[in-house]
Tab-separated table of C-alpha atoms in Angstrom:
chain	number	residue	atom	x	y	z
A	21	MET	CA	-103.357	-12.788	277.331
A	22	LYS	CA	-99.898	-13.467	278.744
A	23	VAL	CA	-97.233	-11.237	277.153
A	24	GLY	CA	-93.463	-11.242	277.619
A	25	ILE	CA	-91.423	-8.104	276.976
A	26	ILE	CA	-87.654	-8.156	276.540
A	27	GLY	CA	-86.058	-4.917	277.716
A	28	ALA	CA	-87.134	-2.351	280.330
A	29	GLY	CA	-86.240	0.789	278.426
A	30	ALA	CA	-88.744	3.422	277.299
A	31	ALA	CA	-90.231	1.242	274.542
A	32	GLY	CA	-90.554	-1.900	276.655
A	33	LEU	CA	-92.053	-0.181	279.694
A	34	THR	CA	-94.490	1.800	277.545
A	35	ALA	CA	-95.640	-1.346	275.738
A	36	ALA	CA	-96.091	-3.116	279.089
A	37	TYR	CA	-98.087	-0.204	280.510
A	38	GLU	CA	-100.330	0.076	277.450
A	39	LEU	CA	-101.051	-3.669	277.403
A	40	GLY	CA	-101.710	-3.682	281.137
A	41	LYS	CA	-104.476	-1.110	280.661
A	42	PHE	CA	-106.446	-3.761	278.773
A	43	GLY	CA	-105.940	-6.514	281.311
A	44	HIS	CA	-103.124	-8.390	279.631
A	45	ARG	CA	-100.681	-10.067	282.050
A	46	VAL	CA	-97.230	-8.684	281.279
A	47	THR	CA	-93.770	-9.771	282.397
A	48	VAL	CA	-90.805	-7.526	281.544
A	49	TYR	CA	-87.275	-8.989	281.475
A	50	GLU	CA	-84.287	-6.643	281.801
A	51	ARG	CA	-80.708	-7.882	281.673
A	52	SER	CA	-79.385	-4.854	283.633
A	53	PRO	CA	-79.985	-4.367	287.360
A	54	PHE	CA	-81.841	-1.142	286.523
A	55	ILE	CA	-84.669	0.047	284.303
A	56	GLY	CA	-84.697	2.892	281.784
A	57	GLY	CA	-82.191	1.618	279.217
A	58	GLN	CA	-80.185	4.445	277.700
A	59	ALA	CA	-82.104	6.975	279.829
A	60	SER	CA	-81.371	5.158	283.104
A	61	THR	CA	-79.954	7.058	286.078
A	62	PHE	CA	-77.534	6.752	288.974
A	63	GLU	CA	-77.213	8.740	292.205
A	64	LEU	CA	-74.936	11.764	292.309
A	65	ASN	CA	-74.716	14.197	295.240
A	66	GLY	CA	-78.182	13.294	296.482
A	67	ALA	CA	-79.828	13.644	293.073
A	68	ARG	CA	-80.310	11.282	290.172
A	69	LEU	CA	-78.480	11.835	286.912
A	70	GLU	CA	-78.847	10.114	283.563
A	71	ARG	CA	-75.978	7.813	282.619
A	72	GLY	CA	-76.263	9.364	279.170
A	73	TYR	CA	-77.409	13.006	278.841
A	74	HIS	CA	-81.130	13.360	278.124
A	75	HIS	CA	-83.658	16.130	277.637
A	76	LEU	CA	-86.957	16.533	275.809
A	77	PHE	CA	-88.074	18.938	273.108
A	78	THR	CA	-91.371	20.788	273.411
A	79	GLY	CA	-92.662	18.803	270.417
A	80	ASP	CA	-92.008	15.417	272.059
A	81	ASP	CA	-95.718	14.830	272.529
A	82	TYR	CA	-95.647	11.064	273.005
A	83	ILE	CA	-93.494	11.039	276.118
A	84	LEU	CA	-94.834	14.361	277.436
A	85	ASP	CA	-98.379	13.000	277.210
A	86	LEU	CA	-97.266	9.814	278.982
A	87	ILE	CA	-95.612	11.821	281.766
A	88	ARG	CA	-98.822	13.787	282.228
A	89	GLU	CA	-100.902	10.597	282.206
A	90	ILE	CA	-98.889	8.985	285.006
A	91	GLY	CA	-99.218	12.108	287.162
A	92	LEU	CA	-95.807	13.773	286.807
A	93	GLU	CA	-96.709	16.884	284.807
A	94	ASN	CA	-95.787	19.092	287.770
A	95	ARG	CA	-92.229	17.736	287.569
A	96	LEU	CA	-91.643	19.057	284.053
A	97	ARG	CA	-89.485	22.162	283.662
A	98	TYR	CA	-89.444	24.241	280.449
A	99	ILE	CA	-86.051	25.876	280.019
A	100	ASP	CA	-84.420	28.156	277.438
A	101	SER	CA	-81.660	26.218	275.737
A	102	THR	CA	-78.124	27.441	275.091
A	103	VAL	CA	-76.353	25.905	272.098
A	104	GLY	CA	-72.890	26.521	270.734
A	105	THR	CA	-70.369	25.231	268.224
A	106	PHE	CA	-66.672	25.079	269.051
A	107	CYS	CA	-64.712	25.977	265.935
A	108	ASN	CA	-61.532	27.905	265.156
A	109	GLY	CA	-60.506	27.984	268.797
A	110	ARG	CA	-63.633	29.454	270.361
A	111	ILE	CA	-67.302	28.895	271.158
A	112	HIS	CA	-69.765	30.345	268.659
A	113	ASP	CA	-73.300	30.781	270.002
A	114	PHE	CA	-76.100	29.134	268.026
A	115	VAL	CA	-79.116	30.254	270.043
A	116	THR	CA	-80.829	32.683	267.663
A	117	ALA	CA	-80.875	33.366	263.933
A	118	SER	CA	-78.651	36.404	264.474
A	119	ASP	CA	-75.988	34.129	265.985
A	120	LEU	CA	-75.761	32.327	262.662
A	121	LEU	CA	-74.969	35.624	260.937
A	122	LYS	CA	-72.058	36.081	263.350
A	123	PHE	CA	-70.504	32.656	262.659
A	124	SER	CA	-67.049	33.954	261.691
A	125	PRO	CA	-65.536	30.666	260.380
A	126	LEU	CA	-67.726	31.273	257.312
A	127	ASN	CA	-67.763	34.398	255.162
A	128	PHE	CA	-70.988	36.375	255.085
A	129	LEU	CA	-72.297	34.791	251.880
A	130	ASP	CA	-71.727	31.275	253.233
A	131	ARG	CA	-73.488	32.195	256.470
A	132	ILE	CA	-76.490	33.171	254.358
A	133	ARG	CA	-76.249	29.831	252.539
A	134	LEU	CA	-76.112	27.970	255.858
A	135	GLY	CA	-79.189	29.846	257.067
A	136	LEU	CA	-81.115	29.284	253.833
A	137	VAL	CA	-80.436	25.541	253.990
A	138	ALA	CA	-81.705	25.447	257.577
A	139	LEU	CA	-84.807	27.429	256.556
A	140	ARG	CA	-85.455	25.101	253.626
A	141	LEU	CA	-85.222	22.039	255.848
A	142	ARG	CA	-87.565	23.641	258.348
A	143	ARG	CA	-90.191	24.312	255.692
A	144	THR	CA	-89.903	20.898	254.019
A	145	HIS	CA	-92.367	18.430	255.514
A	146	ASP	CA	-91.931	15.537	253.093
A	147	TRP	CA	-88.698	13.796	254.053
A	148	ASN	CA	-89.004	11.241	251.229
A	149	GLN	CA	-87.243	13.594	248.823
A	150	PHE	CA	-84.073	13.146	250.918
A	151	GLU	CA	-84.211	9.327	251.015
A	152	ASN	CA	-81.866	8.505	248.166
A	153	VAL	CA	-79.103	11.048	248.744
A	154	THR	CA	-76.327	11.255	251.309
A	155	ALA	CA	-76.071	14.244	253.618
A	156	GLU	CA	-72.659	15.028	252.158
A	157	ASP	CA	-73.890	15.150	248.557
A	158	TRP	CA	-77.033	17.151	249.345
A	159	ILE	CA	-75.292	19.753	251.511
A	160	LEU	CA	-72.418	20.179	249.050
A	161	LYS	CA	-74.917	20.774	246.242
A	162	ASN	CA	-77.234	23.101	248.160
A	163	ALA	CA	-74.876	24.962	250.507
A	164	GLY	CA	-71.441	24.654	248.963
A	165	LYS	CA	-68.051	23.255	249.927
A	166	GLU	CA	-67.172	25.784	252.619
A	167	VAL	CA	-70.447	25.360	254.521
A	168	TYR	CA	-70.053	21.604	254.389
A	169	SER	CA	-66.358	21.388	255.271
A	170	ARG	CA	-66.407	23.975	258.069
A	171	PHE	CA	-69.753	23.202	259.695
A	172	TRP	CA	-71.458	19.974	258.616
A	173	GLU	CA	-68.553	17.636	257.879
A	174	PRO	CA	-66.956	17.943	261.356
A	175	MET	CA	-70.365	17.249	262.924
A	176	LEU	CA	-71.066	14.194	260.775
A	177	ARG	CA	-67.514	12.905	261.120
A	178	GLY	CA	-67.665	13.341	264.881
A	179	LYS	CA	-71.045	11.644	265.189
A	180	PHE	CA	-70.468	8.722	262.812
A	181	GLY	CA	-66.679	8.459	262.582
A	182	ASP	CA	-64.358	8.377	259.601
A	183	ASP	CA	-65.781	5.067	258.415
A	184	TYR	CA	-69.433	6.070	258.174
A	185	TYR	CA	-69.950	9.837	258.005
A	186	GLN	CA	-70.066	9.900	254.198
A	187	GLN	CA	-72.751	7.187	254.178
A	188	VAL	CA	-75.285	9.040	256.364
A	189	GLY	CA	-78.545	9.768	254.574
A	190	MET	CA	-79.883	13.298	254.264
A	191	ALA	CA	-83.218	12.099	255.654
A	192	TRP	CA	-81.487	11.560	259.016
A	193	VAL	CA	-80.240	15.169	259.021
A	194	TRP	CA	-83.756	16.347	258.107
A	195	GLY	CA	-85.187	14.421	261.066
A	196	LYS	CA	-82.583	15.805	263.441
A	197	MET	CA	-83.223	19.386	262.327
A	198	HIS	CA	-87.005	19.110	262.440
A	199	THR	CA	-86.948	17.879	266.025
A	200	ARG	CA	-84.995	20.961	267.051
A	201	PHE	CA	-87.099	23.346	264.980
A	202	ALA	CA	-90.223	22.034	266.715
A	203	SER	CA	-88.851	23.396	270.006
A	204	ARG	CA	-88.657	26.951	268.669
A	205	LYS	CA	-91.435	29.517	268.430
A	206	GLY	CA	-91.228	31.061	264.995
A	207	ILE	CA	-88.177	31.373	262.791
A	208	PHE	CA	-86.307	33.660	265.172
A	209	GLY	CA	-87.483	32.161	268.469
A	210	ARG	CA	-85.235	30.596	271.084
A	211	GLU	CA	-85.178	26.862	271.537
A	212	LYS	CA	-86.919	25.557	274.651
A	213	LEU	CA	-86.090	22.196	276.200
A	214	VAL	CA	-88.007	20.149	278.761
A	215	TYR	CA	-86.542	18.188	281.658
A	216	PRO	CA	-88.293	16.128	284.367
A	217	ILE	CA	-86.787	17.668	287.478
A	218	GLY	CA	-86.778	14.326	289.297
A	219	SER	CA	-84.778	12.868	286.373
A	220	PHE	CA	-85.916	10.332	283.809
A	221	GLY	CA	-85.399	7.752	286.552
A	222	GLU	CA	-88.429	9.081	288.417
A	223	VAL	CA	-90.526	8.792	285.253
A	224	PHE	CA	-89.534	5.147	284.772
A	225	ASP	CA	-90.025	4.316	288.455
A	226	VAL	CA	-93.578	5.639	288.403
A	227	LEU	CA	-94.246	3.867	285.109
A	228	ALA	CA	-92.938	0.640	286.688
A	229	ASP	CA	-95.252	1.172	289.662
A	230	LYS	CA	-98.196	1.521	287.281
A	231	ILE	CA	-97.254	-1.749	285.572
A	232	LEU	CA	-97.104	-3.512	288.947
A	233	GLU	CA	-100.478	-2.067	289.935
A	234	GLN	CA	-101.883	-3.569	286.743
A	235	GLY	CA	-100.637	-7.000	287.846
A	236	GLY	CA	-97.482	-7.029	285.737
A	237	GLU	CA	-93.981	-8.115	286.748
A	238	ILE	CA	-90.501	-6.703	286.138
A	239	CYS	CA	-87.550	-9.105	286.325
A	240	SER	CA	-84.185	-7.321	286.413
A	241	SER	CA	-80.713	-8.834	285.999
A	242	PHE	CA	-82.134	-11.603	283.822
A	243	SER	CA	-81.182	-12.137	280.211
A	244	VAL	CA	-83.277	-13.776	277.515
A	245	ASP	CA	-80.937	-16.224	275.812
A	246	ALA	CA	-83.300	-17.703	273.240
A	247	ILE	CA	-86.783	-17.268	271.780
A	248	GLU	CA	-88.579	-20.461	270.794
A	249	SER	CA	-91.668	-20.324	268.595
A	250	GLY	CA	-94.403	-22.866	267.952
A	251	VAL	CA	-94.198	-24.556	271.344
A	252	ASN	CA	-97.241	-25.865	273.213
A	253	ASN	CA	-100.042	-24.936	270.805
A	254	GLY	CA	-98.436	-21.851	269.312
A	255	LEU	CA	-97.033	-20.255	272.460
A	256	ILE	CA	-93.659	-18.504	272.378
A	257	GLY	CA	-91.017	-19.698	274.814
A	258	LEU	CA	-88.212	-17.701	276.399
A	259	LYS	CA	-85.030	-19.213	277.839
A	260	LEU	CA	-83.642	-17.132	280.714
A	261	SER	CA	-80.409	-16.813	282.670
A	262	PRO	CA	-78.893	-14.364	285.196
A	263	SER	CA	-76.975	-11.621	283.402
A	264	PRO	CA	-74.449	-8.820	283.940
A	265	SER	CA	-75.262	-5.187	283.236
A	266	SER	CA	-75.438	-4.026	279.627
A	267	TRP	CA	-73.804	-0.732	280.683
A	268	THR	CA	-70.183	-1.609	281.309
A	269	SER	CA	-67.237	0.027	282.991
A	270	PRO	CA	-63.653	-1.230	282.741
A	271	GLU	CA	-63.146	-0.364	286.404
A	272	PRO	CA	-65.314	0.439	289.447
A	273	LEU	CA	-66.787	3.921	289.433
A	274	LYS	CA	-65.400	5.883	292.352
A	275	SER	CA	-68.675	7.256	293.642
A	276	SER	CA	-71.323	5.531	291.544
A	277	PRO	CA	-73.368	3.129	293.660
A	278	VAL	CA	-73.240	-0.545	292.773
A	279	GLU	CA	-76.918	-0.875	293.533
A	280	ASP	CA	-79.253	0.651	291.123
A	281	PRO	CA	-82.184	3.064	291.420
A	282	LEU	CA	-84.704	0.337	290.504
A	283	LYS	CA	-86.927	0.069	293.558
A	284	GLN	CA	-86.602	-3.232	295.343
A	285	ARG	CA	-90.352	-3.682	295.504
A	286	SER	CA	-90.414	-3.522	291.701
A	287	VAL	CA	-88.007	-6.437	291.314
A	288	VAL	CA	-89.001	-10.088	291.007
A	289	ARG	CA	-87.014	-13.113	289.979
A	290	PRO	CA	-88.290	-15.631	287.430
A	291	LYS	CA	-89.423	-18.860	289.096
A	292	GLU	CA	-87.866	-20.947	286.326
A	293	ASN	CA	-85.474	-20.519	283.414
A	294	LYS	CA	-88.168	-21.155	280.798
A	295	CYS	CA	-91.410	-19.215	280.356
A	296	GLN	CA	-94.145	-19.359	277.724
A	297	PHE	CA	-96.289	-16.514	276.411
A	298	ASP	CA	-99.105	-15.841	273.982
A	299	ALA	CA	-96.977	-13.037	272.512
A	300	VAL	CA	-93.508	-11.531	272.993
A	301	VAL	CA	-92.207	-8.026	272.293
A	302	SER	CA	-88.439	-7.619	271.986
A	303	THR	CA	-86.845	-4.181	272.344
A	304	VAL	CA	-83.207	-5.330	272.166
A	305	SER	CA	-80.806	-4.462	269.358
A	306	SER	CA	-81.288	-6.069	265.967
A	307	SER	CA	-78.062	-8.067	266.232
A	308	ALA	CA	-79.016	-9.450	269.655
A	309	PHE	CA	-82.531	-10.261	268.432
A	310	ALA	CA	-81.152	-12.212	265.460
A	311	LYS	CA	-79.113	-14.388	267.855
A	312	MET	CA	-82.080	-14.919	270.194
A	313	ALA	CA	-84.372	-16.037	267.377
A	314	PRO	CA	-82.277	-18.056	264.882
A	315	HIS	CA	-85.452	-19.586	263.406
A	316	LEU	CA	-86.495	-16.287	261.795
A	317	PRO	CA	-86.683	-16.411	257.970
A	318	VAL	CA	-83.506	-15.426	256.136
A	319	SER	CA	-85.198	-12.449	254.415
A	320	TYR	CA	-86.157	-10.895	257.758
A	321	LYS	CA	-82.928	-11.820	259.516
A	322	SER	CA	-80.859	-10.177	256.775
A	323	LYS	CA	-82.408	-6.832	257.727
A	324	LEU	CA	-81.450	-7.445	261.339
A	325	THR	CA	-77.851	-8.421	260.653
A	326	GLY	CA	-77.390	-5.691	258.034
A	327	VAL	CA	-77.569	-2.927	260.642
A	328	LYS	CA	-74.311	-1.337	261.797
A	329	TYR	CA	-74.101	0.374	265.184
A	330	LEU	CA	-71.743	2.693	267.015
A	331	SER	CA	-71.164	2.510	270.768
A	332	ALA	CA	-71.641	5.413	273.157
A	333	VAL	CA	-68.665	6.275	275.379
A	334	LEU	CA	-69.418	8.850	278.064
A	335	VAL	CA	-67.235	10.530	280.651
A	336	ILE	CA	-69.061	12.571	283.293
A	337	LEU	CA	-67.083	15.220	285.171
A	338	VAL	CA	-68.103	16.753	288.479
A	339	LEU	CA	-66.498	20.203	288.617
A	340	ASP	CA	-66.287	22.801	291.364
A	341	ARG	CA	-67.102	25.588	288.867
A	342	PRO	CA	-68.652	25.991	285.389
A	343	LEU	CA	-66.714	24.981	282.299
A	344	SER	CA	-68.717	27.254	279.981
A	345	ASP	CA	-72.067	29.043	279.769
A	346	VAL	CA	-73.429	26.675	277.093
A	347	TYR	CA	-75.613	23.627	277.697
A	348	TRP	CA	-75.095	21.854	274.367
A	349	LEU	CA	-71.725	22.405	272.717
A	350	ASN	CA	-71.075	20.750	269.361
A	351	VAL	CA	-67.350	20.237	268.814
A	352	ALA	CA	-66.504	20.946	265.164
A	353	ASP	CA	-62.763	20.736	265.807
A	354	ARG	CA	-61.565	17.236	264.979
A	355	SER	CA	-58.298	17.747	266.860
A	356	ILE	CA	-60.471	17.309	269.980
A	357	PRO	CA	-61.134	13.614	270.695
A	358	PHE	CA	-64.771	14.000	271.797
A	359	VAL	CA	-67.729	15.249	269.773
A	360	GLY	CA	-69.937	16.927	272.350
A	361	VAL	CA	-69.720	18.790	275.648
A	362	ILE	CA	-73.078	18.746	277.420
A	363	GLU	CA	-73.038	20.843	280.590
A	364	GLN	CA	-76.023	19.582	282.561
A	365	THR	CA	-75.821	22.426	285.063
A	366	ASN	CA	-76.351	24.972	282.297
A	367	LEU	CA	-79.783	23.361	281.904
A	368	ILE	CA	-80.549	22.457	285.535
A	369	ASP	CA	-79.226	24.660	288.346
A	370	SER	CA	-76.095	23.353	290.072
A	371	GLY	CA	-77.946	23.588	293.400
A	372	HIS	CA	-79.774	20.442	292.327
A	373	TYR	CA	-76.420	18.615	292.542
A	374	ALA	CA	-75.190	20.110	295.833
A	375	GLY	CA	-73.546	23.052	294.094
A	376	LYS	CA	-71.363	20.972	291.777
A	377	HIS	CA	-71.208	21.435	288.004
A	378	ILE	CA	-71.909	18.407	285.808
A	379	VAL	CA	-70.318	17.991	282.372
A	380	TYR	CA	-70.700	15.107	279.909
A	381	LEU	CA	-67.978	14.459	277.338
A	382	SER	CA	-69.546	12.299	274.641
A	383	ASN	CA	-68.338	10.095	271.841
A	384	TYR	CA	-69.819	7.592	269.395
A	385	VAL	CA	-67.238	5.063	268.252
A	386	SER	CA	-66.991	1.571	266.790
A	387	THR	CA	-65.874	-1.269	269.036
A	388	SER	CA	-62.610	-1.404	267.091
A	389	ASN	CA	-61.855	2.254	267.824
A	390	ARG	CA	-58.901	2.962	270.099
A	391	LEU	CA	-60.991	5.201	272.383
A	392	TYR	CA	-63.502	2.401	272.949
A	393	LYS	CA	-60.761	0.234	274.435
A	394	LEU	CA	-59.314	2.805	276.836
A	395	ARG	CA	-59.885	2.608	280.573
A	396	LYS	CA	-61.501	5.485	282.423
A	397	ASP	CA	-58.188	6.916	283.675
A	398	GLU	CA	-56.722	6.702	280.171
A	399	LEU	CA	-59.707	8.548	278.683
A	400	LEU	CA	-59.420	11.259	281.319
A	401	SER	CA	-55.718	11.699	280.550
A	402	GLU	CA	-56.551	12.061	276.872
A	403	TYR	CA	-59.629	14.290	277.266
A	404	LEU	CA	-58.762	16.768	280.019
A	405	PRO	CA	-55.973	18.707	278.231
A	406	HIS	CA	-58.428	19.548	275.428
A	407	LEU	CA	-60.798	21.276	277.851
A	408	LYS	CA	-58.309	24.153	277.998
A	409	LYS	CA	-59.192	24.844	274.363
A	410	ILE	CA	-62.811	25.332	275.383
A	411	ASN	CA	-61.939	27.265	278.542
A	412	PRO	CA	-58.304	28.469	278.722
A	413	LEU	CA	-58.619	28.799	282.516
A	414	PHE	CA	-59.497	25.127	283.002
A	415	LYS	CA	-57.318	23.131	285.398
A	416	ALA	CA	-57.472	19.443	286.251
A	417	SER	CA	-57.929	20.477	289.892
A	418	TRP	CA	-61.454	21.634	289.001
A	419	VAL	CA	-62.456	17.969	288.656
A	420	GLN	CA	-63.914	16.764	291.956
A	421	ASP	CA	-65.129	13.406	290.722
A	422	SER	CA	-65.665	11.518	287.490
A	423	TYR	CA	-67.763	8.706	286.079
A	424	TYR	CA	-67.488	6.507	283.038
A	425	HIS	CA	-70.311	4.749	281.193
A	426	LYS	CA	-70.290	2.816	277.964
A	427	VAL	CA	-73.084	1.128	276.033
A	428	ASP	CA	-72.824	-0.855	272.835
A	429	VAL	CA	-75.253	-0.699	269.885
A	430	ALA	CA	-76.217	2.853	270.846
A	431	GLN	CA	-76.386	4.633	267.464
A	432	PRO	CA	-77.543	2.894	264.260
A	433	ILE	CA	-75.854	3.984	261.018
A	434	VAL	CA	-78.665	5.519	258.957
A	435	GLY	CA	-77.748	5.449	255.277
A	436	VAL	CA	-79.570	6.261	252.030
A	437	ASN	CA	-82.864	4.490	251.275
A	438	TYR	CA	-82.886	3.428	254.904
A	439	SER	CA	-86.658	2.904	255.000
A	440	GLN	CA	-86.258	-0.105	252.700
A	441	SER	CA	-83.997	-1.886	255.180
A	442	ILE	CA	-86.142	-1.383	258.312
A	443	PRO	CA	-87.560	-4.668	259.643
A	444	SER	CA	-91.291	-4.575	260.381
A	445	HIS	CA	-92.544	-4.520	263.968
A	446	ARG	CA	-94.535	-7.667	263.194
A	447	THR	CA	-91.963	-10.376	262.605
A	448	PRO	CA	-92.744	-13.368	260.349
A	449	VAL	CA	-93.292	-15.418	263.540
A	450	LYS	CA	-96.864	-15.124	264.757
A	451	GLY	CA	-97.015	-13.368	268.120
A	452	LEU	CA	-93.397	-12.100	268.003
A	453	TYR	CA	-92.752	-8.356	267.676
A	454	LEU	CA	-89.692	-6.102	267.464
A	455	ALA	CA	-89.391	-2.476	268.613
A	456	ASN	CA	-85.894	-0.976	268.699
A	457	THR	CA	-83.966	2.133	267.697
A	458	THR	CA	-83.271	0.929	264.149
A	459	GLN	CA	-87.000	1.325	263.461
A	460	VAL	CA	-87.055	5.021	264.403
A	461	TYR	CA	-86.959	6.909	261.114
A	462	PRO	CA	-86.574	9.529	259.741
A	463	GLU	CA	-86.289	11.021	263.220
A	464	ASP	CA	-83.192	10.297	265.277
A	465	ARG	CA	-83.533	7.831	268.132
A	466	GLY	CA	-84.803	9.238	271.432
A	467	THR	CA	-87.095	8.517	274.369
A	468	ASN	CA	-90.027	10.238	272.663
A	469	TYR	CA	-89.889	7.919	269.672
A	470	SER	CA	-89.272	4.877	271.859
A	471	VAL	CA	-92.497	5.709	273.689
A	472	ARG	CA	-94.232	6.069	270.317
A	473	MET	CA	-92.936	2.642	269.274
A	474	GLY	CA	-94.075	1.079	272.520
A	475	LYS	CA	-97.584	2.403	271.944
A	476	ILE	CA	-97.640	1.282	268.299
A	477	VAL	CA	-96.469	-2.257	269.035
A	478	ALA	CA	-98.872	-2.626	271.960
A	479	GLN	CA	-101.745	-1.610	269.676
A	480	MET	CA	-100.585	-4.040	266.948
A	481	LEU	CA	-100.340	-6.849	269.464
A	482	ARG	CA	-103.803	-6.188	270.898
A	483	GLN	CA	-105.339	-6.110	267.432
A	484	ASP	CA	-103.655	-9.391	266.484
A	485	LEU	CA	-104.533	-11.189	269.722
A	486	GLU	CA	-108.108	-9.981	269.759
């Protein structure tokens, strides 16, 4: 069968690869000039770096199995993680259970409460009991006001903003915690993370090569403008046009290459602006999908348009020395205008990046937020002074280079009873399927679950076609 796939991220490429195994002829359309979606990479100091920070947990079996299957197991590195929380003017380690007992912003009894809540979440395997309650209400009831206000509220507020943090469902927190617990050995074990040493870009390049070997095609820099159903004996039509990148920058990046890591031999251009397929899988955001397919029934479309998203705004700093000794630093101080400091070179040795130290400053904001509208130089002016709070020795002269990346519809708002609002992978239109981040639940979005979705939708499609 002839199958069209919209989007060359983890879900789209996995679906294409799985369908290609069974002889289906697959064409993947990607509006950006690169593949990999939110895990795509660019070149930095002779290495490739993710536009948005990425790692894997040891329990991410779907993508780890895929990496092994395509012959890249020897590129995986298993690394002890370092995690901290910035609160009350200093970094508090959160690597082991004993670190929790030293968390001085809480009194000893509240530290015990925080630990007991974490232990309870770890031992609870049925997430359905958290479906109809917000994270705020559940944590306040089970851990108390101090634990919530000093630890959880700043995290939720930073991640989802003032407008949405009180709406977040407890099931989302459960999913987030369980993913991290799965990377620990025992209750008191250290967290281990996994990183493909050639970057996620190498994984997607090899996956793209496999798709090409199967007879598939990948068309980059082409946007799908419309999906037409019921044409030519039940085929699904796609209207195409050249497109700009979905990752945007208000100004040219000083050192980031204009050309993308997508191999030239992997790129083809559509021969015409209309194509027809036996089936189509879309991996784009729900809002974009609703615009592409206006003929969808109102009941299904309402689930698509009911989703709210936040955008990811990322500043990447190239420093001549370390900022801290922590890889993943949660910022629980809301006077600081970013929510996370992810120091890549505390996970991967700085020698991999020609001796430079790589730091992401991350934010999730709405498109109406002031920070979303700032240019790169304006963000740097606002962000850099706050780094002295994290490291009092920090000076702007440490910054050797900087990059700025922004992507819309990055983080869905996951509220209570979220499972009832998830659109099905099989749309009401025969042969049309949807696989995007709003359908990852109760786990948080991530490459592992995108790979899982790609496999699931490919299997559904094969069953339906056959």
